[in-house]
């Protein structure tokens, strides 16, 4: 559930501070802005929360992933291993960066598996774009070992995993660079927005330049400095950064609330025999945004989804009614675009219309997710848990 449930005076205060100066641009105008730097403050907050050396706030999670690709040196004709279960932005970032998405299997972690990645590697594989889906980390050790063994870069799409940790470290800290999203549906929202992180100075500087037409931002007069590379405009506005900053300062509390309510419901559903839960390589690191569970079969999952609907319980069934699984990406399978794209000229290692991903198909067709609100009262949460237990018991029993 989006961070809007936590909106309050803080968001307004930061936005008004920007409006009072009128400097909606994140660079320079030092004499007019009265010390108000929301994009910089948001970046400082993300650096501190994730313990990253560098953070760059940008216009969206999608553009943050694009920055990851470019700053990691992944581009034209490079094969990038991706999951078939993600938001389509992951795949688009590869394609518009000139690369070739290569689909590998996800498993019960809801993320790429080390085994799946290993099988998808070819001599042209340049990177793995690992997505930490639904608020928790993938099997990072397993996947990193495969990347290291084959000398492949690891890039993390952590757009859904701000507030998620793996063995004590924030996700996004395990590869060359990572992306977070502050879109309307994420744990913290700025309406639109994203943040790129890395621990490597050169990678940061490349993303910084790339996100603003290649400007190097040296000196105090943007526009008159050097521009060593071509880039594009992926800048965040100070208004969006102001909201993101207020949300970021609440993340600890949001995460605690969500984890508490998730545990209440999960404890109740643990009593349903035959119900299986998402495998989490590090349960303590979970951000708590989703409770994910598997029904014994695809038919049972569809039956449960219908019954949840009849009972007014809102769940996500990504397999058919969401835009997050490859079976709903006809445009991608047929590489349909408005204007010609580089990938349409390349020899592809996979036929996207005939992918063989039985494991992903099995896992995602049985998966149901409940978005957790942190603002539910204990009573509301228990009530929901009991109702869900009733539905699931009747379907599985
Ligand atoms: C939301 C999301 C994105 C894109 O973020 P936007 O801010 O919506 O552009 C990228 N990857 C994943 C996995 C996402 O969930």
Tab-separated table of C-alpha atoms and ligand atoms in Angstrom:
chain	number	residue	atom	x	y	z
A	1	UNK	CA	0.000	0.000	0.000
A	2	UNK	CA	1.385	3.400	-0.970
A	3	UNK	CA	3.031	5.779	1.435
A	4	UNK	CA	0.104	8.207	1.057
A	5	UNK	CA	-1.492	6.536	4.089
A	6	UNK	CA	1.205	8.355	6.091
A	7	UNK	CA	0.809	11.803	4.515
A	8	UNK	CA	0.716	14.601	7.075
A	9	UNK	CA	2.051	18.032	7.946
A	10	UNK	CA	5.641	17.049	7.128
A	11	UNK	CA	4.965	16.610	3.402
A	12	UNK	CA	3.207	19.986	3.293
A	13	UNK	CA	5.983	21.711	5.201
A	14	UNK	CA	8.710	20.546	2.827
A	15	UNK	CA	6.638	21.375	-0.278
A	16	UNK	CA	5.777	24.833	1.035
A	17	UNK	CA	9.420	25.580	1.763
A	18	UNK	CA	10.137	24.992	-1.913
A	19	UNK	CA	7.159	27.044	-3.096
A	20	UNK	CA	8.170	29.914	-0.824
A	21	UNK	CA	11.514	30.272	-2.600
A	22	UNK	CA	10.141	29.461	-6.060
A	23	UNK	CA	13.263	27.450	-6.925
A	24	UNK	CA	11.785	24.225	-8.247
A	25	UNK	CA	15.074	23.278	-9.947
A	26	UNK	CA	17.504	21.069	-8.067
A	27	UNK	CA	20.700	22.748	-9.262
A	28	UNK	CA	22.286	26.096	-8.422
A	29	UNK	CA	20.379	29.407	-7.915
A	30	UNK	CA	22.185	29.424	-4.586
A	31	UNK	CA	21.438	33.106	-3.923
A	32	UNK	CA	17.666	32.652	-4.256
A	33	UNK	CA	16.957	29.324	-2.602
A	34	UNK	CA	17.541	30.304	1.011
A	35	UNK	CA	19.369	27.091	1.787
A	36	UNK	CA	16.492	24.873	0.595
A	37	UNK	CA	17.868	21.803	-1.230
A	38	UNK	CA	15.232	19.052	-1.177
A	39	UNK	CA	16.790	16.731	-3.783
A	40	UNK	CA	20.116	16.898	-1.922
A	41	UNK	CA	18.388	16.276	1.418
A	42	UNK	CA	16.461	13.325	0.000
A	43	UNK	CA	19.727	11.885	-1.304
A	44	UNK	CA	21.371	12.338	2.106
A	45	UNK	CA	18.447	10.567	3.763
A	46	UNK	CA	18.663	7.620	1.334
A	47	UNK	CA	22.451	7.413	1.753
A	48	UNK	CA	22.074	7.259	5.476
A	49	UNK	CA	19.172	4.768	5.535
A	50	UNK	CA	20.817	2.392	3.055
A	51	UNK	CA	24.392	3.058	4.174
A	52	UNK	CA	25.381	3.903	0.583
A	53	UNK	CA	28.242	6.181	-0.400
A	54	UNK	CA	26.318	7.869	-3.221
A	55	UNK	CA	22.649	8.529	-4.006
A	56	UNK	CA	21.123	10.379	-6.944
A	57	UNK	CA	17.459	11.375	-6.904
A	58	UNK	CA	15.836	11.203	-10.358
A	59	UNK	CA	12.409	11.532	-11.965
A	60	UNK	CA	11.245	7.930	-11.515
A	61	UNK	CA	12.205	4.394	-10.627
A	62	UNK	CA	12.261	3.643	-14.354
A	63	UNK	CA	14.822	6.371	-15.033
A	64	UNK	CA	16.806	5.218	-11.991
A	65	UNK	CA	17.033	1.749	-13.599
A	66	UNK	CA	18.073	3.402	-16.888
A	67	UNK	CA	20.833	5.221	-14.967
A	68	UNK	CA	21.954	1.881	-13.477
A	69	UNK	CA	22.283	0.406	-16.946
A	70	UNK	CA	24.160	3.336	-18.463
A	71	UNK	CA	26.443	3.980	-15.475
A	72	UNK	CA	27.329	0.270	-15.335
A	73	UNK	CA	28.365	0.419	-18.977
A	74	UNK	CA	25.598	-1.913	-20.166
A	75	UNK	CA	24.158	-0.947	-23.539
A	76	UNK	CA	23.818	-1.827	-27.195
A	77	UNK	CA	23.673	-5.548	-27.974
A	78	UNK	CA	24.486	-6.536	-24.387
A	79	UNK	CA	22.444	-9.408	-23.029
A	80	UNK	CA	20.917	-8.725	-19.640
A	81	UNK	CA	19.324	-11.513	-17.619
A	82	UNK	CA	15.931	-10.449	-16.261
A	83	UNK	CA	12.977	-12.096	-14.491
A	84	UNK	CA	9.609	-12.701	-16.199
A	85	UNK	CA	7.908	-11.529	-12.982
A	86	UNK	CA	8.604	-7.829	-12.416
A	87	UNK	CA	7.165	-4.515	-13.409
A	88	UNK	CA	7.632	-3.971	-17.170
A	89	UNK	CA	9.878	-0.950	-16.477
A	90	UNK	CA	12.760	-3.345	-15.766
A	91	UNK	CA	12.517	-4.797	-19.256
A	92	UNK	CA	11.948	-1.428	-20.943
A	93	UNK	CA	15.079	-0.017	-19.305
A	94	UNK	CA	17.130	-2.791	-20.916
A	95	UNK	CA	15.513	-2.382	-24.337
A	96	UNK	CA	15.714	1.417	-24.481
A	97	UNK	CA	19.296	1.208	-23.265
A	98	UNK	CA	19.963	-0.806	-26.417
A	99	UNK	CA	20.346	-4.124	-24.620
A	100	UNK	CA	18.647	-7.493	-25.005
A	101	UNK	CA	16.544	-8.873	-22.147
A	102	UNK	CA	17.105	-12.589	-21.579
A	103	UNK	CA	14.477	-14.199	-19.391
A	104	UNK	CA	15.453	-16.645	-16.671
A	105	UNK	CA	13.410	-18.564	-14.124
A	106	UNK	CA	12.111	-17.178	-10.861
A	107	UNK	CA	11.293	-19.502	-7.986
A	108	UNK	CA	9.431	-19.420	-4.662
A	109	UNK	CA	11.567	-16.437	-3.581
A	110	UNK	CA	9.541	-14.542	-6.276
A	111	UNK	CA	12.902	-13.464	-7.686
A	112	UNK	CA	15.450	-14.889	-10.119
A	113	UNK	CA	17.014	-18.100	-8.824
A	114	UNK	CA	20.746	-18.773	-9.009
A	115	UNK	CA	19.978	-21.915	-11.011
A	116	UNK	CA	17.787	-19.955	-13.424
A	117	UNK	CA	20.452	-17.307	-13.950
A	118	UNK	CA	23.158	-19.903	-14.537
A	119	UNK	CA	21.103	-21.560	-17.295
A	120	UNK	CA	20.445	-18.272	-19.108
A	121	UNK	CA	24.094	-17.232	-19.423
A	122	UNK	CA	25.631	-17.014	-22.901
A	123	UNK	CA	28.983	-15.578	-24.067
A	124	UNK	CA	27.149	-12.258	-24.644
A	125	UNK	CA	25.734	-11.916	-21.132
A	126	UNK	CA	26.861	-8.627	-19.664
A	127	UNK	CA	24.716	-8.259	-16.555
A	128	UNK	CA	22.024	-9.691	-14.343
A	129	UNK	CA	19.253	-7.217	-13.526
A	130	UNK	CA	18.038	-8.699	-10.268
A	131	UNK	CA	14.615	-7.520	-9.108
A	132	UNK	CA	13.761	-7.794	-5.418
A	133	UNK	CA	10.018	-8.287	-5.834
A	134	UNK	CA	7.276	-7.473	-3.387
A	135	UNK	CA	9.374	-5.876	-0.685
A	136	UNK	CA	11.966	-8.530	0.125
A	137	UNK	CA	15.404	-9.672	-1.014
A	138	UNK	CA	16.276	-12.367	-3.533
A	139	UNK	CA	18.844	-15.112	-2.878
A	140	UNK	CA	21.603	-12.551	-3.262
A	141	UNK	CA	24.521	-14.773	-2.160
A	142	UNK	CA	23.547	-17.481	-4.640
A	143	UNK	CA	23.124	-15.076	-7.538
A	144	UNK	CA	26.210	-13.047	-6.748
A	145	UNK	CA	28.268	-16.240	-6.739
A	146	UNK	CA	27.043	-17.063	-10.264
A	147	UNK	CA	27.798	-13.506	-11.449
A	148	UNK	CA	31.286	-13.576	-9.952
A	149	UNK	CA	32.059	-16.985	-11.421
A	150	UNK	CA	31.090	-15.814	-14.930
A	151	UNK	CA	32.437	-12.263	-14.572
A	152	UNK	CA	29.002	-10.719	-15.106
A	153	UNK	CA	27.817	-7.475	-13.544
A	154	UNK	CA	25.076	-7.532	-10.944
A	155	UNK	CA	22.576	-4.638	-11.078
A	156	UNK	CA	19.702	-4.504	-8.604
A	157	UNK	CA	16.237	-3.189	-9.427
A	158	UNK	CA	15.143	-2.480	-5.848
A	159	UNK	CA	12.189	-0.317	-6.917
A	160	UNK	CA	9.856	-2.417	-4.756
A	161	UNK	CA	12.304	-3.035	-1.958
A	162	UNK	CA	13.140	0.179	-0.161
A	163	UNK	CA	13.224	-0.871	3.504
A	164	UNK	CA	14.340	-4.425	2.644
A	165	UNK	CA	17.612	-5.833	3.938
A	166	UNK	CA	19.695	-8.925	3.299
A	167	UNK	CA	21.873	-10.231	6.109
A	168	UNK	CA	22.029	-6.798	7.701
A	169	UNK	CA	22.771	-4.814	4.535
A	170	UNK	CA	20.174	-2.856	2.602
A	171	UNK	CA	19.261	-4.357	-0.778
A	172	UNK	CA	20.846	-2.464	-3.648
A	173	UNK	CA	24.286	-2.634	-2.032
A	174	UNK	CA	25.396	-5.900	-3.615
A	175	UNK	CA	26.094	-4.978	-7.236
A	176	UNK	CA	27.383	-2.071	-9.285
A	177	UNK	CA	24.290	0.114	-8.762
A	178	UNK	CA	20.636	-0.017	-7.775
A	179	UNK	CA	17.316	1.796	-8.216
A	180	UNK	CA	14.450	2.694	-5.872
A	181	UNK	CA	11.044	4.037	-6.892
A	182	UNK	CA	8.916	6.695	-5.220
A	183	UNK	CA	5.950	6.270	-7.569
A	184	UNK	CA	2.401	6.420	-6.261
A	185	UNK	CA	2.227	2.715	-5.365
A	186	UNK	CA	5.468	2.223	-3.482
A	187	UNK	CA	6.206	2.064	0.262
A	188	UNK	CA	7.267	5.718	0.167
A	189	UNK	CA	5.815	7.929	-2.530
A	190	UNK	CA	6.537	11.340	-4.007
A	191	UNK	CA	3.857	10.977	-6.677
A	192	UNK	CA	6.711	10.263	-9.070
A	193	UNK	CA	10.389	9.907	-8.319
A	194	UNK	CA	13.290	7.519	-7.978
A	195	UNK	CA	16.695	7.217	-6.393
A	196	UNK	CA	19.847	5.637	-7.823
A	197	UNK	CA	22.500	4.364	-5.394
A	198	UNK	CA	26.046	3.078	-5.701
A	199	UNK	CA	29.187	2.826	-3.589
A	200	UNK	CA	31.466	3.648	-6.507
A	201	UNK	CA	32.313	7.289	-7.204
A	202	UNK	CA	32.902	6.884	-10.934
A	203	UNK	CA	29.600	5.031	-11.375
A	204	UNK	CA	27.829	7.782	-9.439
A	205	UNK	CA	29.374	10.552	-11.531
A	206	UNK	CA	28.334	8.795	-14.736
A	207	UNK	CA	24.734	8.501	-13.508
A	208	UNK	CA	24.802	12.116	-12.336
A	209	UNK	CA	25.916	13.297	-15.782
A	210	UNK	CA	23.658	10.905	-17.689
A	211	UNK	CA	20.567	12.053	-15.781
A	212	UNK	CA	21.071	15.668	-16.877
A	213	UNK	CA	22.151	15.732	-20.543
A	214	UNK	CA	25.736	14.915	-19.616
A	215	UNK	CA	26.346	18.061	-17.570
A	216	UNK	CA	29.157	17.483	-15.102
A	217	UNK	CA	27.732	19.795	-12.404
A	218	UNK	CA	31.145	21.154	-11.504
A	219	UNK	CA	31.002	24.757	-10.385
A	220	UNK	CA	27.979	26.846	-9.513
A	221	UNK	CA	26.508	27.648	-12.909
A	222	UNK	CA	24.696	24.712	-14.444
A	223	UNK	CA	24.451	25.193	-18.143
A	224	UNK	CA	27.874	26.770	-18.451
A	225	UNK	CA	29.860	23.734	-17.231
A	226	UNK	CA	31.299	20.874	-19.270
A	227	UNK	CA	29.151	18.054	-20.647
A	228	UNK	CA	31.418	15.119	-21.299
A	229	UNK	CA	28.681	12.678	-22.370
A	230	UNK	CA	25.324	12.603	-24.066
A	231	UNK	CA	22.539	11.946	-21.603
A	232	UNK	CA	18.910	12.866	-21.197
A	233	UNK	CA	16.660	14.649	-18.741
A	234	UNK	CA	15.928	12.329	-15.840
A	235	UNK	CA	16.023	15.100	-13.221
A	236	UNK	CA	13.710	15.186	-10.224
A	237	UNK	CA	11.954	18.440	-9.356
A	238	UNK	CA	12.347	20.007	-5.933
A	239	UNK	CA	8.598	19.599	-5.332
A	240	UNK	CA	8.746	15.844	-5.792
A	241	UNK	CA	11.933	15.617	-3.799
A	242	UNK	CA	10.256	17.532	-0.959
A	243	UNK	CA	7.501	14.911	-0.675
A	244	UNK	CA	10.015	12.084	-1.043
A	245	UNK	CA	12.134	13.556	1.730
A	246	UNK	CA	9.201	13.704	4.161
A	247	UNK	CA	8.286	10.114	3.301
A	248	UNK	CA	11.852	8.889	3.612
A	249	UNK	CA	12.016	10.292	7.127
A	250	UNK	CA	8.998	8.113	8.010
A	251	UNK	CA	10.268	4.911	6.435
A	252	UNK	CA	11.433	3.337	9.694
A	253	UNK	CA	7.992	3.751	11.236
A	254	UNK	CA	6.153	2.628	8.080
A	255	UNK	CA	8.274	-0.505	7.921
A	256	UNK	CA	7.708	-1.353	11.605
A	257	UNK	CA	3.938	-0.908	11.242
A	258	UNK	CA	3.750	-3.048	8.121
A	259	UNK	CA	5.879	-5.831	9.596
A	260	UNK	CA	3.722	-5.877	12.737
A	261	UNK	CA	0.451	-6.126	10.799
A	262	UNK	CA	1.862	-8.646	8.370
A	263	UNK	CA	2.919	-10.899	11.242
A	264	UNK	CA	-0.587	-10.816	12.750
A	265	UNK	CA	-2.129	-12.026	9.481
A	266	UNK	CA	0.585	-14.537	8.712
A	267	UNK	CA	0.300	-16.107	12.170
A	268	UNK	CA	-3.409	-16.650	11.552
A	269	UNK	CA	-2.862	-18.071	8.046
A	270	UNK	CA	-0.154	-20.445	9.305
A	271	UNK	CA	-3.074	-22.457	10.689
A	272	UNK	CA	-4.342	-23.170	7.167
A	273	UNK	CA	-3.023	-26.565	6.195
A	274	UNK	CA	-1.593	-26.809	2.686
A	275	UNK	CA	-0.906	-23.081	2.363
A	276	UNK	CA	2.689	-22.247	1.486
A	277	UNK	CA	4.426	-18.900	1.957
A	278	UNK	CA	7.009	-17.059	-0.090
A	279	UNK	CA	10.519	-18.340	0.595
A	280	UNK	CA	12.588	-15.534	2.041
A	281	UNK	CA	16.361	-15.833	2.071
A	282	UNK	CA	16.320	-13.332	4.973
A	283	UNK	CA	12.931	-13.022	6.732
A	284	UNK	CA	14.293	-10.434	9.196
A	285	UNK	CA	15.106	-8.150	6.285
A	286	UNK	CA	11.553	-8.116	4.900
A	287	UNK	CA	10.064	-4.614	4.513
A	288	UNK	CA	6.586	-6.002	5.227
A	289	UNK	CA	4.852	-4.497	2.199
A	290	UNK	CA	3.255	-7.759	0.992
A	291	UNK	CA	2.153	-11.087	2.408
A	292	UNK	CA	2.719	-13.581	-0.397
A	293	UNK	CA	1.369	-17.126	-0.377
A	294	UNK	CA	0.936	-20.057	-2.740
A	295	UNK	CA	-2.144	-22.188	-3.226
A	296	UNK	CA	-1.576	-25.882	-4.054
A	297	UNK	CA	-2.592	-25.407	-7.722
A	298	UNK	CA	-3.425	-22.753	-10.300
A	299	UNK	CA	-7.118	-23.737	-10.181
A	300	UNK	CA	-7.209	-23.385	-6.407
A	301	UNK	CA	-5.510	-19.998	-6.665
A	302	UNK	CA	-8.121	-18.761	-9.130
A	303	UNK	CA	-10.905	-20.109	-6.930
A	304	UNK	CA	-9.423	-18.314	-3.911
A	305	UNK	CA	-9.067	-15.056	-5.844
A	306	UNK	CA	-12.762	-15.225	-6.787
A	307	UNK	CA	-13.792	-15.939	-3.207
A	308	UNK	CA	-11.631	-13.120	-1.859
A	309	UNK	CA	-13.416	-10.850	-4.327
A	310	UNK	CA	-16.878	-12.032	-3.221
A	311	UNK	CA	-15.852	-11.293	0.375
A	312	UNK	CA	-14.563	-7.811	-0.417
A	313	UNK	CA	-10.938	-8.703	0.299
A	314	UNK	CA	-8.528	-6.982	-2.088
A	315	UNK	CA	-5.646	-9.206	-3.138
A	316	UNK	CA	-3.275	-9.208	-6.096
A	317	UNK	CA	-3.294	-12.147	-8.499
A	318	UNK	CA	-0.399	-11.170	-10.722
A	319	UNK	CA	-0.841	-14.132	-13.068
A	320	UNK	CA	-3.907	-12.701	-14.774
A	321	UNK	CA	-5.082	-9.430	-13.322
A	322	UNK	CA	-1.914	-7.391	-12.945
A	323	UNK	CA	0.692	-6.094	-15.350
A	324	UNK	CA	3.673	-7.804	-13.753
A	325	UNK	CA	4.016	-11.185	-15.440
A	326	UNK	CA	5.245	-11.999	-18.921
A	327	UNK	CA	2.015	-13.708	-20.010
A	328	UNK	CA	0.450	-10.238	-20.107
A	329	UNK	CA	3.227	-8.615	-22.112
A	330	UNK	CA	2.064	-9.156	-25.682
A	331	UNK	CA	3.747	-5.906	-26.738
A	332	UNK	CA	7.090	-7.163	-25.440
A	333	UNK	CA	6.732	-10.622	-26.962
A	334	UNK	CA	6.134	-9.059	-30.376
A	335	UNK	CA	8.513	-6.119	-29.820
A	336	UNK	CA	5.773	-3.685	-30.711
A	337	UNK	CA	6.923	-0.098	-30.551
A	338	UNK	CA	5.735	3.252	-31.746
A	339	UNK	CA	9.012	3.961	-33.545
A	340	UNK	CA	11.764	1.531	-34.655
A	341	UNK	CA	14.000	0.208	-31.869
A	342	UNK	CA	17.555	-1.135	-31.978
A	343	UNK	CA	16.509	-4.532	-30.627
A	344	UNK	CA	14.318	-5.144	-33.685
A	345	UNK	CA	17.494	-5.300	-35.815
A	346	UNK	CA	19.368	-7.750	-33.600
A	347	UNK	CA	19.625	-11.532	-33.536
A	348	UNK	CA	17.936	-12.535	-30.314
A	349	UNK	CA	18.973	-15.530	-28.225
A	350	UNK	CA	15.343	-16.171	-27.210
A	351	UNK	CA	12.020	-16.236	-29.031
A	352	UNK	CA	9.903	-14.219	-26.617
A	353	UNK	CA	6.749	-15.907	-27.894
A	354	UNK	CA	8.106	-19.353	-27.097
A	355	UNK	CA	9.909	-19.028	-23.814
A	356	UNK	CA	10.297	-22.165	-21.724
A	357	UNK	CA	9.845	-21.052	-18.102
A	358	UNK	CA	7.875	-23.855	-16.401
A	359	UNK	CA	9.061	-23.015	-12.903
A	360	UNK	CA	8.023	-19.356	-13.152
A	361	UNK	CA	4.694	-20.412	-14.647
A	362	UNK	CA	4.017	-22.801	-11.770
A	363	UNK	CA	5.061	-20.334	-9.062
A	364	UNK	CA	3.295	-17.234	-10.373
A	365	UNK	CA	0.079	-19.064	-11.296
A	366	UNK	CA	-0.239	-20.221	-7.662
A	367	UNK	CA	0.790	-16.906	-6.082
A	368	UNK	CA	-1.564	-14.501	-4.303
A	369	UNK	CA	-0.312	-11.318	-2.625
A	370	UNK	CA	-1.902	-9.156	0.003
A	371	UNK	CA	-0.703	-5.550	0.191
A	372	UNK	CA	-0.193	-4.706	3.864
A	373	UNK	CA	-1.280	-1.396	5.317
A	374	UNK	CA	0.630	-0.074	8.282
A	375	UNK	CA	-2.327	1.998	9.436
A	376	UNK	CA	-4.738	-0.884	10.035
A	377	UNK	CA	-5.625	-1.194	13.713
A	378	UNK	CA	-4.842	-4.457	15.461
A	379	UNK	CA	-8.533	-5.356	15.440
A	380	UNK	CA	-8.953	-4.630	11.730
A	381	UNK	CA	-5.860	-6.658	10.999
A	382	UNK	CA	-7.013	-9.688	13.036
A	383	UNK	CA	-10.429	-9.465	11.436
A	384	UNK	CA	-8.949	-9.497	7.955
A	385	UNK	CA	-6.712	-12.424	8.889
A	386	UNK	CA	-9.674	-14.450	10.165
A	387	UNK	CA	-11.716	-13.705	7.044
A	388	UNK	CA	-8.826	-14.723	4.821
A	389	UNK	CA	-8.354	-17.894	6.831
A	390	UNK	CA	-12.028	-18.745	6.262
A	391	UNK	CA	-11.722	-18.275	2.496
A	392	UNK	CA	-8.468	-20.205	2.225
A	393	UNK	CA	-9.638	-23.081	4.417
A	394	UNK	CA	-12.769	-23.498	2.327
A	395	UNK	CA	-10.753	-23.532	-0.894
A	396	UNK	CA	-7.915	-25.816	0.206
A	397	UNK	CA	-9.843	-28.048	2.618
B	1	LIG	C1	7.695	0.516	-9.838
B	1	LIG	C2	8.798	-0.268	-10.466
B	1	LIG	C3	9.701	0.301	-11.379
B	1	LIG	C4	9.521	1.647	-11.961
B	1	LIG	O1	9.364	2.667	-11.060
B	1	LIG	P1	8.549	3.982	-11.527
B	1	LIG	O2	8.871	4.934	-10.429
B	1	LIG	O3	7.099	3.608	-11.557
B	1	LIG	O4	9.066	4.404	-12.827
B	1	LIG	C5	10.759	-0.476	-11.827
B	1	LIG	N1	10.928	-1.739	-11.421
B	1	LIG	C6	10.075	-2.328	-10.562
B	1	LIG	C7	10.339	-3.721	-10.119
B	1	LIG	C8	8.963	-1.623	-10.072
B	1	LIG	O5	8.108	-2.221	-9.249
